[in-house]
Short mmCIF file of N, CA and C in Angstrom, two decimals:
data_model
loop_
_atom_site.label_atom_id
_atom_site.label_comp_id
_atom_site.label_asym_id
_atom_site.label_seq_id
_atom_site.Cartn_x
_atom_site.Cartn_y
_atom_site.Cartn_z
N MET A 1 68.75 2.92 -64.51
CA MET A 1 67.66 2.06 -64.06
C MET A 1 66.47 2.89 -63.58
N LYS A 2 66.73 3.99 -62.89
CA LYS A 2 65.62 4.78 -62.35
C LYS A 2 64.93 5.61 -63.43
N LYS A 3 65.64 6.02 -64.47
CA LYS A 3 65.04 6.87 -65.49
C LYS A 3 63.88 6.19 -66.21
N PRO A 4 63.99 4.94 -66.65
CA PRO A 4 62.84 4.30 -67.30
C PRO A 4 61.64 4.15 -66.37
N PHE A 5 61.91 3.89 -65.09
CA PHE A 5 60.83 3.77 -64.13
C PHE A 5 60.07 5.09 -63.99
N TYR A 6 60.80 6.18 -63.81
CA TYR A 6 60.17 7.49 -63.67
C TYR A 6 59.45 7.92 -64.95
N PHE A 7 60.03 7.60 -66.08
CA PHE A 7 59.40 7.92 -67.36
C PHE A 7 58.08 7.16 -67.50
N THR A 8 58.08 5.89 -67.16
CA THR A 8 56.87 5.07 -67.23
C THR A 8 55.82 5.59 -66.24
N LEU A 9 56.26 5.95 -65.06
CA LEU A 9 55.35 6.49 -64.05
C LEU A 9 54.73 7.81 -64.53
N LEU A 10 55.53 8.68 -65.08
CA LEU A 10 55.04 9.96 -65.59
C LEU A 10 54.07 9.75 -66.75
N LEU A 11 54.41 8.88 -67.66
CA LEU A 11 53.54 8.59 -68.79
C LEU A 11 52.20 8.01 -68.32
N SER A 12 52.23 7.11 -67.37
CA SER A 12 51.00 6.53 -66.82
C SER A 12 50.14 7.60 -66.16
N PHE A 13 50.77 8.49 -65.42
CA PHE A 13 50.05 9.57 -64.76
C PHE A 13 49.38 10.48 -65.78
N LEU A 14 50.08 10.83 -66.83
CA LEU A 14 49.52 11.70 -67.86
C LEU A 14 48.34 11.04 -68.58
N LEU A 15 48.46 9.78 -68.89
CA LEU A 15 47.36 9.07 -69.53
C LEU A 15 46.15 8.96 -68.60
N PHE A 16 46.40 8.73 -67.33
CA PHE A 16 45.33 8.62 -66.35
C PHE A 16 44.59 9.94 -66.19
N THR A 17 45.31 11.04 -66.06
CA THR A 17 44.66 12.35 -65.87
C THR A 17 43.96 12.82 -67.14
N SER A 18 44.46 12.47 -68.30
CA SER A 18 43.81 12.92 -69.54
C SER A 18 42.44 12.28 -69.70
N SER A 19 42.23 11.09 -69.16
CA SER A 19 40.92 10.46 -69.25
C SER A 19 39.89 11.24 -68.44
N PHE A 20 40.27 11.83 -67.32
CA PHE A 20 39.35 12.65 -66.54
C PHE A 20 39.08 13.98 -67.22
N LEU A 21 40.05 14.49 -67.93
CA LEU A 21 39.87 15.76 -68.62
C LEU A 21 38.79 15.66 -69.68
N ASP A 22 38.74 14.57 -70.41
CA ASP A 22 37.71 14.37 -71.43
C ASP A 22 36.32 14.37 -70.80
N ILE A 23 36.16 13.74 -69.66
CA ILE A 23 34.87 13.70 -68.98
C ILE A 23 34.47 15.09 -68.53
N ALA A 24 35.40 15.85 -67.98
CA ALA A 24 35.10 17.21 -67.51
C ALA A 24 34.70 18.11 -68.67
N ILE A 25 35.37 17.99 -69.80
CA ILE A 25 35.04 18.81 -70.96
C ILE A 25 33.67 18.44 -71.50
N ALA A 26 33.36 17.15 -71.54
CA ALA A 26 32.06 16.72 -72.06
C ALA A 26 30.93 17.25 -71.18
N LYS A 27 31.10 17.20 -69.87
CA LYS A 27 30.07 17.69 -68.98
C LYS A 27 29.90 19.20 -69.15
N SER A 28 30.99 19.90 -69.28
CA SER A 28 30.95 21.34 -69.45
C SER A 28 30.23 21.73 -70.74
N VAL A 29 30.46 20.99 -71.81
CA VAL A 29 29.79 21.27 -73.08
C VAL A 29 28.29 21.07 -72.94
N PHE A 30 27.86 20.01 -72.25
CA PHE A 30 26.44 19.77 -72.03
C PHE A 30 25.82 20.94 -71.27
N CYS A 31 26.47 21.34 -70.17
CA CYS A 31 25.92 22.42 -69.35
C CYS A 31 25.90 23.74 -70.11
N ASP A 32 26.95 24.04 -70.84
CA ASP A 32 26.99 25.29 -71.60
C ASP A 32 25.85 25.36 -72.60
N LYS A 33 25.66 24.28 -73.32
CA LYS A 33 24.60 24.24 -74.34
C LYS A 33 23.21 24.34 -73.71
N ALA A 34 22.99 23.57 -72.65
CA ALA A 34 21.68 23.56 -71.99
C ALA A 34 21.39 24.91 -71.34
N CYS A 35 22.40 25.52 -70.74
CA CYS A 35 22.19 26.80 -70.06
C CYS A 35 21.99 27.94 -71.05
N LYS A 36 22.65 27.89 -72.18
CA LYS A 36 22.42 28.92 -73.20
C LYS A 36 20.99 28.86 -73.70
N LYS A 37 20.47 27.65 -73.85
CA LYS A 37 19.09 27.49 -74.29
C LYS A 37 18.14 27.95 -73.18
N ARG A 38 18.42 27.56 -71.95
CA ARG A 38 17.57 27.93 -70.80
C ARG A 38 17.54 29.45 -70.61
N CYS A 39 18.66 30.11 -70.79
CA CYS A 39 18.78 31.54 -70.52
C CYS A 39 18.61 32.43 -71.75
N SER A 40 18.14 31.86 -72.85
CA SER A 40 18.08 32.61 -74.10
C SER A 40 17.16 33.83 -74.03
N LYS A 41 16.18 33.83 -73.14
CA LYS A 41 15.27 34.97 -73.03
C LYS A 41 15.46 35.75 -71.73
N ALA A 42 16.53 35.50 -71.02
CA ALA A 42 16.78 36.16 -69.73
C ALA A 42 17.16 37.62 -69.94
N GLY A 43 16.75 38.47 -68.99
CA GLY A 43 17.09 39.88 -69.06
C GLY A 43 18.57 40.12 -68.82
N VAL A 44 19.14 39.39 -67.86
CA VAL A 44 20.57 39.50 -67.55
C VAL A 44 21.18 38.13 -67.87
N MET A 45 21.52 37.94 -69.14
CA MET A 45 21.92 36.63 -69.63
C MET A 45 23.19 36.10 -68.98
N ASP A 46 24.21 36.95 -68.77
CA ASP A 46 25.47 36.45 -68.21
C ASP A 46 25.28 35.92 -66.79
N ARG A 47 24.45 36.57 -65.99
CA ARG A 47 24.17 36.09 -64.63
C ARG A 47 23.36 34.80 -64.68
N CYS A 48 22.40 34.73 -65.56
CA CYS A 48 21.58 33.53 -65.72
C CYS A 48 22.45 32.34 -66.10
N ILE A 49 23.34 32.53 -67.07
CA ILE A 49 24.21 31.44 -67.51
C ILE A 49 25.16 31.02 -66.39
N LYS A 50 25.66 31.98 -65.62
CA LYS A 50 26.57 31.66 -64.51
C LYS A 50 25.89 30.75 -63.49
N TYR A 51 24.70 31.15 -63.01
CA TYR A 51 24.02 30.37 -61.99
C TYR A 51 23.46 29.06 -62.55
N CYS A 52 23.02 29.08 -63.77
CA CYS A 52 22.56 27.85 -64.40
C CYS A 52 23.72 26.85 -64.50
N GLY A 53 24.91 27.34 -64.87
CA GLY A 53 26.08 26.47 -64.96
C GLY A 53 26.46 25.87 -63.63
N ILE A 54 26.38 26.67 -62.55
CA ILE A 54 26.67 26.15 -61.21
C ILE A 54 25.68 25.05 -60.86
N CYS A 55 24.41 25.30 -61.12
CA CYS A 55 23.38 24.31 -60.80
C CYS A 55 23.52 23.05 -61.67
N CYS A 56 23.83 23.24 -62.94
CA CYS A 56 23.98 22.11 -63.85
C CYS A 56 25.17 21.23 -63.45
N ASP A 57 26.29 21.87 -63.10
CA ASP A 57 27.46 21.10 -62.68
C ASP A 57 27.15 20.26 -61.44
N TYR A 58 26.39 20.82 -60.53
CA TYR A 58 26.06 20.12 -59.29
C TYR A 58 24.98 19.06 -59.51
N CYS A 59 23.92 19.42 -60.24
CA CYS A 59 22.76 18.53 -60.39
C CYS A 59 22.83 17.60 -61.60
N LYS A 60 23.67 17.93 -62.58
CA LYS A 60 23.81 17.13 -63.80
C LYS A 60 22.55 17.16 -64.68
N CYS A 61 21.74 18.22 -64.53
CA CYS A 61 20.57 18.36 -65.38
C CYS A 61 20.12 19.82 -65.41
N VAL A 62 19.38 20.16 -66.45
CA VAL A 62 18.78 21.49 -66.61
C VAL A 62 17.37 21.26 -67.15
N PRO A 63 16.37 21.91 -66.54
CA PRO A 63 15.00 21.75 -67.05
C PRO A 63 14.86 22.26 -68.48
N SER A 64 13.94 21.70 -69.22
CA SER A 64 13.74 22.13 -70.60
C SER A 64 13.03 23.48 -70.63
N GLY A 65 13.11 24.14 -71.75
CA GLY A 65 12.44 25.42 -71.92
C GLY A 65 13.24 26.58 -71.35
N THR A 66 12.66 27.77 -71.45
CA THR A 66 13.34 28.97 -70.98
C THR A 66 12.86 29.41 -69.60
N TYR A 67 11.76 28.81 -69.12
CA TYR A 67 11.23 29.18 -67.81
C TYR A 67 10.35 28.03 -67.31
N GLY A 68 10.33 27.83 -66.02
CA GLY A 68 9.48 26.78 -65.45
C GLY A 68 10.05 25.39 -65.70
N ASN A 69 9.19 24.41 -65.69
CA ASN A 69 9.55 22.99 -65.89
C ASN A 69 10.56 22.46 -64.88
N LYS A 70 10.69 23.13 -63.73
CA LYS A 70 11.68 22.70 -62.74
C LYS A 70 11.35 21.35 -62.12
N HIS A 71 10.12 20.89 -62.30
CA HIS A 71 9.75 19.56 -61.79
C HIS A 71 10.55 18.46 -62.49
N GLU A 72 11.12 18.75 -63.66
CA GLU A 72 11.92 17.77 -64.39
C GLU A 72 13.26 17.48 -63.70
N CYS A 73 13.70 18.40 -62.87
CA CYS A 73 14.99 18.25 -62.20
C CYS A 73 14.87 18.73 -60.76
N PRO A 74 14.48 17.86 -59.83
CA PRO A 74 14.25 18.27 -58.44
C PRO A 74 15.48 18.91 -57.77
N CYS A 75 16.65 18.42 -58.05
CA CYS A 75 17.87 18.99 -57.47
C CYS A 75 18.00 20.45 -57.89
N TYR A 76 17.81 20.70 -59.16
CA TYR A 76 17.89 22.05 -59.73
C TYR A 76 16.83 22.94 -59.09
N ARG A 77 15.63 22.40 -58.92
CA ARG A 77 14.51 23.15 -58.34
C ARG A 77 14.76 23.49 -56.87
N ASP A 78 15.38 22.59 -56.12
CA ASP A 78 15.50 22.74 -54.67
C ASP A 78 16.75 23.47 -54.20
N MET A 79 17.68 23.80 -55.08
CA MET A 79 18.87 24.54 -54.66
C MET A 79 18.47 25.95 -54.24
N ARG A 80 19.00 26.40 -53.11
CA ARG A 80 18.67 27.72 -52.56
C ARG A 80 19.93 28.54 -52.33
N SER A 81 19.77 29.86 -52.44
CA SER A 81 20.88 30.78 -52.15
C SER A 81 21.01 30.90 -50.63
N SER A 82 22.01 31.64 -50.18
CA SER A 82 22.20 31.83 -48.75
C SER A 82 21.04 32.60 -48.12
N LYS A 83 20.27 33.31 -48.94
CA LYS A 83 19.11 34.08 -48.45
C LYS A 83 17.81 33.28 -48.54
N GLY A 84 17.89 32.02 -48.97
CA GLY A 84 16.73 31.16 -49.02
C GLY A 84 15.92 31.26 -50.29
N LYS A 85 16.40 32.03 -51.25
CA LYS A 85 15.69 32.16 -52.52
C LYS A 85 16.19 31.11 -53.50
N PRO A 86 15.41 30.76 -54.52
CA PRO A 86 15.88 29.78 -55.52
C PRO A 86 17.18 30.24 -56.18
N LYS A 87 18.15 29.35 -56.24
CA LYS A 87 19.45 29.70 -56.81
C LYS A 87 19.47 29.55 -58.33
N CYS A 88 18.76 28.56 -58.81
CA CYS A 88 18.84 28.21 -60.23
C CYS A 88 17.75 28.91 -61.04
N PRO A 89 18.14 29.48 -62.18
CA PRO A 89 17.16 30.19 -63.01
C PRO A 89 16.22 29.25 -63.76
#
């Protein structure tokens, strides 16, 4: 009697968590693509992509172009490092 209940519970849990995984992957793909475009002319590309990804995950947007245009995404523009400097490239 308990085995079917636990099996159903486990199956429901797996289906429930897989729906969140799809959303996380989709968001990550958007940020990866947008940050690669944003950082395409950066001198230190890996650092630019890292910080852009952090900002994109938090703000859900990346300004267009490779530099400037931060007015398009105020959250991205206003994020600051612990030293008070702009965090997002």
